[in-house]
Tab-separated table of C-alpha atoms in Angstrom:
chain	number	residue	atom	x	y	z
A	1	MET	CA	110.034	112.141	65.788
A	2	SER	CA	111.586	114.941	67.848
A	3	ARG	CA	109.349	117.886	68.698
A	4	ARG	CA	110.098	121.588	68.421
A	5	VAL	CA	108.390	123.556	71.178
A	6	ARG	CA	108.722	126.870	72.993
A	7	GLY	CA	110.671	126.952	76.254
A	8	VAL	CA	112.196	129.424	78.730
A	9	VAL	CA	115.995	129.482	78.548
A	10	ALA	CA	118.588	131.128	80.808
A	11	ARG	CA	121.636	131.595	78.576
A	12	SER	CA	124.048	133.274	80.999
A	13	LYS	CA	124.428	134.249	84.630
A	14	GLY	CA	122.069	137.027	85.690
A	15	ALA	CA	120.797	137.722	82.176
A	16	PRO	CA	117.045	137.952	81.553
A	17	VAL	CA	115.515	134.703	80.363
A	18	SER	CA	114.270	134.291	76.808
A	19	VAL	CA	111.573	132.164	75.185
A	20	GLU	CA	113.181	130.074	72.468
A	21	THR	CA	112.522	127.055	70.285
A	22	ILE	CA	113.848	123.890	71.874
A	23	VAL	CA	114.111	120.379	70.466
A	24	VAL	CA	112.641	117.557	72.552
A	25	PRO	CA	113.753	114.117	71.282
A	26	ASP	CA	111.660	110.988	71.167
A	27	PRO	CA	111.807	109.151	74.491
A	28	GLY	CA	114.496	106.512	74.667
A	29	PRO	CA	114.566	103.461	76.960
A	30	GLY	CA	113.219	104.350	80.396
A	31	GLU	CA	112.165	107.868	79.329
A	32	ALA	CA	108.849	109.702	78.956
A	33	ARG	CA	107.849	112.807	77.035
A	34	VAL	CA	105.287	114.929	78.838
A	35	THR	CA	102.993	117.646	77.525
A	36	VAL	CA	103.241	120.287	80.234
A	37	GLN	CA	99.955	121.850	81.359
A	38	ALA	CA	101.157	124.050	84.212
A	39	CYS	CA	104.453	124.885	85.938
A	40	GLY	CA	105.031	127.020	89.028
A	41	VAL	CA	107.697	129.730	89.183
A	42	CYS	CA	109.949	128.651	92.060
A	43	HIS	CA	112.867	130.440	93.753
A	44	THR	CA	115.120	127.598	92.634
A	45	ASP	CA	114.596	128.625	88.998
A	46	LEU	CA	115.800	132.106	89.913
A	47	HIS	CA	118.797	130.550	91.680
A	48	TYR	CA	119.631	128.757	88.425
A	49	ARG	CA	119.352	131.972	86.415
A	50	GLU	CA	121.617	133.752	88.909
A	51	GLY	CA	124.257	131.000	88.811
A	52	GLY	CA	123.511	130.044	92.411
A	53	ILE	CA	123.209	126.306	91.669
A	54	ASN	CA	125.960	125.723	89.107
A	55	ASP	CA	127.275	127.266	85.895
A	56	ASP	CA	126.055	124.666	83.375
A	57	PHE	CA	124.436	127.283	81.130
A	58	PRO	CA	122.247	127.387	79.107
A	59	PHE	CA	119.474	126.149	81.389
A	60	LEU	CA	115.969	125.118	80.436
A	61	LEU	CA	114.121	126.408	83.493
A	62	GLY	CA	110.991	125.145	85.245
A	63	HIS	CA	110.531	122.103	87.448
A	64	GLU	CA	107.254	122.388	89.413
A	65	ALA	CA	104.907	120.866	86.868
A	66	ALA	CA	101.893	118.768	86.031
A	67	GLY	CA	100.951	117.436	82.632
A	68	VAL	CA	99.975	114.482	80.492
A	69	VAL	CA	102.290	111.755	79.229
A	70	GLU	CA	102.591	112.101	75.444
A	71	SER	CA	104.790	109.056	74.756
A	72	VAL	CA	107.080	106.607	76.530
A	73	GLY	CA	110.252	104.820	75.555
A	74	GLU	CA	111.201	101.166	75.411
A	75	GLY	CA	110.960	99.181	78.613
A	76	VAL	CA	108.655	101.598	80.440
A	77	SER	CA	105.941	99.869	82.458
A	78	GLY	CA	103.215	101.286	84.666
A	79	LEU	CA	103.091	104.503	82.656
A	80	ALA	CA	101.273	105.132	79.386
A	81	PRO	CA	100.339	107.965	77.039
A	82	GLY	CA	97.397	109.882	78.471
A	83	ASP	CA	98.395	109.423	82.112
A	84	TYR	CA	98.047	112.594	84.211
A	85	VAL	CA	101.225	113.138	86.216
A	86	VAL	CA	103.114	115.448	88.525
A	87	ILE	CA	106.817	115.480	87.639
A	88	ALA	CA	109.247	114.796	90.481
A	89	TRP	CA	112.885	115.731	90.629
A	90	ARG	CA	113.580	112.656	92.722
A	91	ALA	CA	113.110	109.279	91.054
A	92	PRO	CA	114.767	106.646	93.267
A	93	CYS	CA	117.097	104.348	91.354
A	94	GLY	CA	116.427	101.281	93.513
A	95	GLU	CA	120.102	100.288	93.422
A	96	CYS	CA	122.173	102.829	95.399
A	97	ARG	CA	123.152	102.267	99.028
A	98	ALA	CA	120.261	104.431	100.322
A	99	CYS	CA	117.646	102.585	98.249
A	100	LEU	CA	119.059	99.188	99.201
A	101	ARG	CA	118.875	100.135	102.880
A	102	GLY	CA	115.184	100.952	102.521
A	103	ARG	CA	115.633	104.730	102.471
A	104	PRO	CA	114.748	105.690	98.887
A	105	TRP	CA	113.961	109.287	99.928
A	106	TYR	CA	117.756	109.669	100.299
A	107	CYS	CA	118.502	108.147	96.869
A	108	PHE	CA	122.008	109.121	95.743
A	109	ALA	CA	121.495	108.316	92.050
A	110	SER	CA	118.074	109.743	91.229
A	111	LEU	CA	117.057	109.042	87.635
A	112	ASN	CA	116.837	111.645	84.861
A	113	ALA	CA	116.429	111.452	81.103
A	114	ARG	CA	119.657	110.376	79.418
A	115	GLN	CA	119.086	112.292	76.193
A	116	PRO	CA	119.522	116.058	76.207
A	117	MET	CA	116.995	118.556	75.022
A	118	THR	CA	118.688	121.154	72.827
A	119	LEU	CA	118.439	124.518	71.176
A	120	GLU	CA	117.762	124.435	67.432
A	121	ASP	CA	121.512	124.707	66.721
A	122	GLY	CA	122.140	121.534	68.729
A	123	THR	CA	123.420	123.223	71.914
A	124	PRO	CA	122.537	120.920	74.838
A	125	LEU	CA	120.325	122.398	77.540
A	126	SER	CA	120.672	121.716	81.260
A	127	PRO	CA	117.128	121.120	82.536
A	128	ALA	CA	116.451	122.644	85.956
A	129	LEU	CA	116.445	119.844	88.545
A	130	GLY	CA	116.453	117.356	85.693
A	131	ILE	CA	113.029	118.507	84.464
A	132	GLY	CA	112.971	121.715	82.379
A	133	ALA	CA	109.208	122.306	82.400
A	134	PHE	CA	108.903	125.956	81.386
A	135	ALA	CA	108.209	124.432	78.005
A	136	GLU	CA	105.284	123.088	76.063
A	137	MET	CA	106.815	119.610	76.287
A	138	THR	CA	109.686	118.081	78.248
A	139	LEU	CA	111.671	114.832	78.420
A	140	VAL	CA	112.222	113.108	81.765
A	141	ALA	CA	112.951	109.683	83.176
A	142	ALA	CA	109.737	107.690	83.351
A	143	GLY	CA	110.299	107.271	87.082
A	144	GLN	CA	109.953	111.027	87.520
A	145	CYS	CA	106.314	110.842	86.387
A	146	VAL	CA	103.998	110.252	89.338
A	147	LYS	CA	100.403	109.462	88.425
A	148	VAL	CA	97.810	111.402	90.416
A	149	ASP	CA	94.040	111.879	90.330
A	150	PRO	CA	93.178	113.803	87.142
A	151	ALA	CA	90.466	115.700	89.029
A	152	ALA	CA	93.210	117.946	90.475
A	153	ARG	CA	93.703	121.208	88.565
A	154	PRO	CA	97.213	121.239	86.987
A	155	GLU	CA	97.863	124.762	88.333
A	156	ALA	CA	97.499	123.351	91.848
A	157	ALA	CA	98.808	119.819	91.359
A	158	GLY	CA	102.054	120.973	89.774
A	159	LEU	CA	103.034	122.849	92.933
A	160	ILE	CA	103.342	119.522	94.722
A	161	GLY	CA	106.288	118.768	92.428
A	162	CYS	CA	108.574	121.078	94.409
A	163	GLY	CA	107.602	123.915	96.758
A	164	VAL	CA	104.573	122.403	98.461
A	165	MET	CA	106.260	119.022	98.854
A	166	ALA	CA	109.456	120.615	100.171
A	167	GLY	CA	107.656	122.630	102.827
A	168	PHE	CA	105.057	120.039	103.764
A	169	GLY	CA	107.710	117.343	104.021
A	170	ALA	CA	110.063	119.563	106.034
A	171	ALA	CA	107.477	119.624	108.815
A	172	ALA	CA	105.811	116.228	108.366
A	173	ASN	CA	108.736	114.016	107.292
A	174	THR	CA	111.980	115.670	108.383
A	175	GLY	CA	110.579	117.469	111.421
A	176	ASN	CA	108.163	114.662	112.344
A	177	VAL	CA	105.669	117.150	113.780
A	178	GLN	CA	103.334	115.556	116.307
A	179	ARG	CA	99.941	116.342	117.796
A	180	GLY	CA	100.279	118.977	120.502
A	181	ASP	CA	103.664	120.251	119.308
A	182	SER	CA	104.551	123.906	119.031
A	183	VAL	CA	105.908	124.826	115.603
A	184	ALA	CA	107.476	128.023	114.268
A	185	VAL	CA	108.069	128.657	110.577
A	186	ILE	CA	110.476	131.401	109.550
A	187	GLY	CA	109.761	132.611	106.017
A	188	CYS	CA	106.177	132.467	104.803
A	189	GLY	CA	106.495	132.098	101.053
A	190	GLY	CA	105.197	129.038	99.262
A	191	VAL	CA	107.519	126.588	101.035
A	192	GLY	CA	106.976	128.074	104.480
A	193	ASN	CA	103.211	128.116	104.129
A	194	ALA	CA	103.261	124.482	103.040
A	195	ALA	CA	105.115	123.684	106.280
A	196	ILE	CA	102.454	125.626	108.183
A	197	ALA	CA	99.727	123.608	106.446
A	198	ALA	CA	101.466	120.355	107.389
A	199	ALA	CA	101.815	121.386	111.041
A	200	HIS	CA	98.166	122.388	111.143
A	201	LEU	CA	97.048	119.068	109.622
A	202	ALA	CA	99.230	117.144	112.097
A	203	GLY	CA	97.436	118.758	115.047
A	204	ALA	CA	100.161	121.118	116.268
A	205	ARG	CA	98.972	123.179	119.247
A	206	LYS	CA	100.787	126.331	118.166
A	207	VAL	CA	101.805	127.217	114.622
A	208	ILE	CA	103.758	130.464	114.632
A	209	ALA	CA	104.419	132.228	111.323
A	210	VAL	CA	107.431	134.562	111.139
A	211	ASP	CA	108.151	136.942	108.271
A	212	VAL	CA	109.029	140.585	107.574
A	213	ASP	CA	106.008	141.139	105.331
A	214	ASP	CA	102.543	141.614	106.815
A	215	ARG	CA	100.945	140.405	103.576
A	216	LYS	CA	102.673	137.050	103.877
A	217	LEU	CA	101.747	136.788	107.528
A	218	GLU	CA	98.122	137.351	106.625
A	219	TRP	CA	98.388	134.628	103.976
A	220	ALA	CA	99.924	132.299	106.574
A	221	LYS	CA	96.758	132.471	108.687
A	222	GLY	CA	94.863	130.925	105.811
A	223	PHE	CA	97.160	127.892	105.887
A	224	GLY	CA	96.751	127.302	109.627
A	225	ALA	CA	99.033	129.732	111.485
A	226	THR	CA	97.692	130.374	114.991
A	227	ASP	CA	100.051	133.314	115.632
A	228	THR	CA	102.137	135.682	113.522
A	229	VAL	CA	105.346	137.598	114.183
A	230	ASN	CA	106.696	140.444	112.059
A	231	ALA	CA	110.466	140.073	112.473
A	232	ARG	CA	111.024	143.664	111.322
A	233	GLU	CA	109.160	144.938	114.344
A	234	THR	CA	109.822	142.277	116.998
A	235	ASP	CA	112.734	140.031	117.963
A	236	PRO	CA	111.438	136.712	116.567
A	237	VAL	CA	113.308	134.592	119.103
A	238	GLU	CA	111.788	136.445	122.043
A	239	ALA	CA	108.374	136.471	120.382
A	240	ILE	CA	108.423	132.708	119.778
A	241	ARG	CA	109.482	132.101	123.368
A	242	ALA	CA	106.721	134.381	124.653
A	243	LEU	CA	104.173	132.396	122.637
A	244	THR	CA	105.451	129.075	124.023
A	245	GLU	CA	105.428	129.722	127.768
A	246	GLY	CA	109.016	130.983	127.623
A	247	ASN	CA	110.355	127.684	126.293
A	248	GLY	CA	110.748	127.962	122.528
A	249	ALA	CA	109.147	125.797	119.851
A	250	ASP	CA	109.417	122.037	119.615
A	251	LEU	CA	110.074	122.414	115.879
A	252	VAL	CA	111.376	125.409	113.941
A	253	VAL	CA	111.356	125.294	110.139
A	254	GLU	CA	113.742	127.763	108.468
A	255	ALA	CA	112.353	128.430	104.993
A	256	VAL	CA	114.572	131.376	104.031
A	257	GLY	CA	118.100	129.982	103.694
A	258	ARG	CA	119.990	132.870	105.313
A	259	PRO	CA	122.565	132.746	108.166
A	260	GLU	CA	120.669	135.301	110.251
A	261	THR	CA	117.363	133.450	110.033
A	262	TYR	CA	119.092	130.123	110.680
A	263	GLU	CA	120.559	131.570	113.878
A	264	GLN	CA	117.122	132.825	114.899
A	265	ALA	CA	115.697	129.354	114.292
A	266	PHE	CA	118.494	127.770	116.337
A	267	TYR	CA	117.785	129.893	119.394
A	268	ALA	CA	113.991	129.839	119.000
A	269	ARG	CA	113.884	126.080	119.739
A	270	ASP	CA	112.981	124.586	123.053
A	271	LEU	CA	115.702	122.500	124.707
A	272	ALA	CA	115.971	119.269	122.718
A	273	GLY	CA	113.926	120.917	119.968
A	274	THR	CA	114.407	120.333	116.248
A	275	LEU	CA	115.544	122.822	113.609
A	276	VAL	CA	114.854	121.961	109.967
A	277	LEU	CA	116.521	123.974	107.211
A	278	VAL	CA	114.505	123.861	103.989
A	279	GLY	CA	115.292	127.330	102.600
A	280	VAL	CA	117.892	127.010	99.832
A	281	PRO	CA	121.103	128.957	100.576
A	282	THR	CA	123.567	130.169	97.970
A	283	PRO	CA	127.071	128.621	98.021
A	284	GLU	CA	128.927	131.540	99.621
A	285	LEU	CA	126.796	131.697	102.787
A	286	ARG	CA	128.271	130.574	106.125
A	287	ILE	CA	126.922	130.058	109.638
A	288	GLU	CA	128.773	130.409	112.921
A	289	LEU	CA	127.413	129.060	116.191
A	290	PRO	CA	129.047	128.511	119.601
A	291	MET	CA	129.774	124.810	119.910
A	292	ILE	CA	128.797	124.884	123.584
A	293	GLU	CA	125.316	126.007	122.513
A	294	VAL	CA	125.070	123.239	119.910
A	295	PHE	CA	126.077	120.752	122.586
A	296	GLY	CA	124.161	122.230	125.499
A	297	ARG	CA	120.807	122.802	123.820
A	298	GLY	CA	120.589	119.268	122.480
A	299	GLY	CA	117.922	118.347	119.979
A	300	ALA	CA	118.536	118.032	116.264
A	301	LEU	CA	119.747	120.279	113.457
A	302	LYS	CA	118.523	118.878	110.154
A	303	SER	CA	118.345	119.869	106.538
A	304	SER	CA	115.393	118.803	104.430
A	305	TRP	CA	116.078	117.912	100.815
A	306	TYR	CA	112.769	117.844	98.939
A	307	GLY	CA	110.938	117.333	102.209
A	308	ASP	CA	112.560	113.885	102.541
A	309	CYS	CA	109.720	112.722	100.335
A	310	LEU	CA	109.001	109.568	98.416
A	311	PRO	CA	107.070	110.982	95.444
A	312	THR	CA	105.115	107.827	94.628
A	313	ARG	CA	103.843	107.770	98.210
A	314	ASP	CA	103.506	111.463	99.004
A	315	PHE	CA	102.284	113.120	95.787
A	316	PRO	CA	99.030	111.124	95.524
A	317	MET	CA	98.441	111.635	99.257
A	318	LEU	CA	98.764	115.424	98.941
A	319	VAL	CA	96.488	115.461	95.891
A	320	ASP	CA	93.897	113.455	97.834
A	321	LEU	CA	94.091	115.951	100.724
A	322	TYR	CA	93.573	118.754	98.210
A	323	LEU	CA	90.569	117.110	96.592
A	324	ARG	CA	89.005	116.535	100.034
A	325	GLY	CA	89.377	120.217	100.875
A	326	ARG	CA	92.004	119.664	103.585
A	327	LEU	CA	95.025	121.124	101.774
A	328	PRO	CA	94.280	124.524	100.137
A	329	LEU	CA	96.582	124.257	97.128
A	330	ASP	CA	94.558	126.794	95.149
A	331	GLU	CA	95.482	129.440	97.739
A	332	PHE	CA	99.140	129.152	96.762
A	333	VAL	CA	98.356	130.297	93.205
A	334	SER	CA	98.636	134.095	93.169
A	335	GLU	CA	98.399	134.421	89.385
A	336	THR	CA	98.497	132.406	86.181
A	337	ILE	CA	100.797	133.597	83.406
A	338	ALA	CA	102.186	132.677	79.987
A	339	LEU	CA	105.699	131.495	79.140
A	340	ASP	CA	106.582	135.008	78.006
A	341	ASP	CA	105.867	136.367	81.499
A	342	VAL	CA	108.401	134.309	83.478
A	343	GLU	CA	110.964	137.108	83.724
A	344	SER	CA	108.407	139.501	85.189
A	345	ALA	CA	107.272	136.738	87.549
A	346	PHE	CA	110.840	136.526	88.891
A	347	THR	CA	110.649	140.229	89.719
A	348	LYS	CA	107.332	139.823	91.539
A	349	MET	CA	108.685	136.843	93.457
A	350	HIS	CA	111.834	138.737	94.444
A	351	HIS	CA	109.697	141.604	95.767
A	352	GLY	CA	107.428	139.232	97.701
A	353	ASP	CA	104.331	140.176	95.716
A	354	VAL	CA	103.204	136.593	95.086
A	355	LEU	CA	103.166	133.174	96.688
A	356	ARG	CA	103.320	131.454	93.303
A	357	SER	CA	103.021	132.592	89.748
A	358	VAL	CA	102.026	129.585	87.662
A	359	VAL	CA	102.706	129.246	83.948
A	360	VAL	CA	99.694	127.736	82.170
A	361	LEU	CA	100.253	126.182	78.739
């Protein structure tokens, strides 16, 4: 039987979100229905509300979630009601050219639920990143449900589903940070601080946090930053070079998604250094760089999509690090809120007042 639950809906571009009754159907073949326990408020949800992703309104927002499987559809194996899961927005299909070449973290046909969730009048909802977890219950592909240790608090575990994984993976997977490396991270929100945590765990010699907000820079120290740079007061490129014997960093993670910060990251690298873009830009943004500099500086310019993660491998590993006290997920949680408070959480996020607001259901 379909379920009627409360969920956060963005009906039109730029309009405040509303909490409405949504209809969640019974899971069909290959699907799972999940009772959501906690869901982080991520910048990507705000991008959806602002029309920065696409215009498939109305959206059911929320995608950074942990919960318990309520029911599964026909043909689902390895997942059962009662399983504690973090929901992933990548569920490798196993059949596309990336999966068949042994690179499932690049899957081009990631699985989602086939049935739509709807408003009460039958209007189909577009779930954010194929999840839609600002709701008491959501429908996803069974492959999106990654079982993790139930000892992990859902407020913390859910953050692995997007922001923490994106930032951690940008440094660890895409950037391949090594022991003794120098690392700079531009933008110290949730994603940037997760990259800092990954660099610290990998044994980086220098981990330089760059932001325009002293509060965020202070937070970054708690995740392993060895040095901080306020880019409002100091040229970040010169500061990073000064902190790396005049050379620049081996790895620079750009966690803002702006042309000006991308350019800073480009020039803050050492020769043959790596730049990883993990900040999500909006479609109209453009970058312009001298080709001779791209050629002459060498190295690699990469983008990191979901931290180039494999959820079934990486989610349990991050939860284990958390439970052993090595990854401070609780420190990302600035506040816990109700579904009705998501709009105000967007305002706080926009102003830089929080690392993560987390909806608890």
